[in-house]
């Protein structure tokens, strides 16, 4: 359930990207679409930067034993 909101932002980012490709530069919404795309990409990048160190710390090398305390 926690991935659903992030997945929604990812899909919206893709839609914004496609919409921006088909919006003429002279259209008044073009700069707004650029801003919205930049904001959503920055958001996704920040999430990815937060998750990557956690994912690396949770990875166990082959042959190692990891102890998990609950």
PDB file of C-alpha atoms in Angstrom:
ATOM      1  CA  UNK A   1       0.000   0.000   0.000  1.00  0.00           C
ATOM      2  CA  UNK A   2       2.908   2.343   0.621  1.00  0.00           C
ATOM      3  CA  UNK A   3       4.090   2.062  -2.973  1.00  0.00           C
ATOM      4  CA  UNK A   4       0.746   3.068  -4.481  1.00  0.00           C
ATOM      5  CA  UNK A   5       1.129   6.857  -3.990  1.00  0.00           C
ATOM      6  CA  UNK A   6       4.678   6.783  -5.377  1.00  0.00           C
ATOM      7  CA  UNK A   7       3.499   4.679  -8.304  1.00  0.00           C
ATOM      8  CA  UNK A   8       0.809   7.260  -8.981  1.00  0.00           C
ATOM      9  CA  UNK A   9       3.407  10.064  -9.056  1.00  0.00           C
ATOM     10  CA  UNK A  10       5.558   7.968 -11.393  1.00  0.00           C
ATOM     11  CA  UNK A  11       2.654   7.468 -13.794  1.00  0.00           C
ATOM     12  CA  UNK A  12       1.730  11.154 -13.586  1.00  0.00           C
ATOM     13  CA  UNK A  13       5.322  12.081 -14.391  1.00  0.00           C
ATOM     14  CA  UNK A  14       5.191   9.947 -17.520  1.00  0.00           C
ATOM     15  CA  UNK A  15       1.893  11.545 -18.542  1.00  0.00           C
ATOM     16  CA  UNK A  16       3.334  15.027 -17.981  1.00  0.00           C
ATOM     17  CA  UNK A  17       6.350  14.125 -20.096  1.00  0.00           C
ATOM     18  CA  UNK A  18       4.160  12.934 -22.979  1.00  0.00           C
ATOM     19  CA  UNK A  19       1.858  15.922 -22.648  1.00  0.00           C
ATOM     20  CA  UNK A  20       4.821  18.286 -22.744  1.00  0.00           C
ATOM     21  CA  UNK A  21       6.110  16.611 -25.926  1.00  0.00           C
ATOM     22  CA  UNK A  22       2.814  17.353 -27.658  1.00  0.00           C
ATOM     23  CA  UNK A  23       2.317  20.875 -26.302  1.00  0.00           C
ATOM     24  CA  UNK A  24       3.683  23.650 -28.514  1.00  0.00           C
ATOM     25  CA  UNK A  25       6.260  25.927 -26.905  1.00  0.00           C
ATOM     26  CA  UNK A  26       4.024  28.888 -27.727  1.00  0.00           C
ATOM     27  CA  UNK A  27       1.130  27.448 -25.696  1.00  0.00           C
ATOM     28  CA  UNK A  28       0.565  29.298 -22.387  1.00  0.00           C
ATOM     29  CA  UNK A  29       0.547  25.997 -20.440  1.00  0.00           C
ATOM     30  CA  UNK A  30       3.982  24.895 -21.687  1.00  0.00           C
ATOM     31  CA  UNK A  31       5.992  26.596 -18.887  1.00  0.00           C
ATOM     32  CA  UNK A  32       3.544  25.282 -16.278  1.00  0.00           C
ATOM     33  CA  UNK A  33       3.894  21.748 -17.613  1.00  0.00           C
ATOM     34  CA  UNK A  34       7.682  22.102 -17.500  1.00  0.00           C
ATOM     35  CA  UNK A  35       7.495  23.205 -13.870  1.00  0.00           C
ATOM     36  CA  UNK A  36       5.135  20.374 -12.945  1.00  0.00           C
ATOM     37  CA  UNK A  37       7.397  17.834 -14.652  1.00  0.00           C
ATOM     38  CA  UNK A  38      10.495  19.222 -12.932  1.00  0.00           C
ATOM     39  CA  UNK A  39       8.798  19.132  -9.515  1.00  0.00           C
ATOM     40  CA  UNK A  40       7.588  15.549  -9.901  1.00  0.00           C
ATOM     41  CA  UNK A  41      10.997  14.388 -11.196  1.00  0.00           C
ATOM     42  CA  UNK A  42      12.734  16.071  -8.258  1.00  0.00           C
ATOM     43  CA  UNK A  43      10.295  14.397  -5.875  1.00  0.00           C
ATOM     44  CA  UNK A  44      10.956  10.968  -7.367  1.00  0.00           C
ATOM     45  CA  UNK A  45      14.719  11.583  -7.304  1.00  0.00           C
ATOM     46  CA  UNK A  46      14.612  12.526  -3.626  1.00  0.00           C
ATOM     47  CA  UNK A  47      12.669   9.366  -2.799  1.00  0.00           C
ATOM     48  CA  UNK A  48      15.157   7.285  -4.765  1.00  0.00           C
ATOM     49  CA  UNK A  49      18.099   8.913  -2.945  1.00  0.00           C
ATOM     50  CA  UNK A  50      16.506   8.091   0.422  1.00  0.00           C
ATOM     51  CA  UNK A  51      15.725   4.483  -0.477  1.00  0.00           C
ATOM     52  CA  UNK A  52      19.079   3.567  -2.080  1.00  0.00           C
ATOM     53  CA  UNK A  53      21.198   3.667   1.144  1.00  0.00           C
ATOM     54  CA  UNK A  54      18.569   1.645   3.011  1.00  0.00           C
ATOM     55  CA  UNK A  55      18.420  -0.907   0.236  1.00  0.00           C
ATOM     56  CA  UNK A  56      22.227  -1.246   0.232  1.00  0.00           C
ATOM     57  CA  UNK A  57      22.361  -1.672   4.007  1.00  0.00           C
ATOM     58  CA  UNK A  58      19.720  -4.390   3.828  1.00  0.00           C
ATOM     59  CA  UNK A  59      21.558  -6.334   1.113  1.00  0.00           C
ATOM     60  CA  UNK A  60      23.437  -9.347   2.408  1.00  0.00           C
ATOM     61  CA  UNK A  61      26.472 -10.554   0.476  1.00  0.00           C
ATOM     62  CA  UNK A  62      26.542 -14.171  -0.612  1.00  0.00           C
ATOM     63  CA  UNK A  63      27.888 -16.383   2.160  1.00  0.00           C
ATOM     64  CA  UNK A  64      27.148 -13.874   4.938  1.00  0.00           C
ATOM     65  CA  UNK A  65      24.574 -14.488   7.622  1.00  0.00           C
ATOM     66  CA  UNK A  66      22.383 -11.614   8.714  1.00  0.00           C
ATOM     67  CA  UNK A  67      20.801 -11.461  12.156  1.00  0.00           C
ATOM     68  CA  UNK A  68      17.479  -9.679  12.372  1.00  0.00           C
ATOM     69  CA  UNK A  69      16.196  -8.702  15.806  1.00  0.00           C
ATOM     70  CA  UNK A  70      12.492  -8.129  16.206  1.00  0.00           C
TER      71      UNK A  70
END
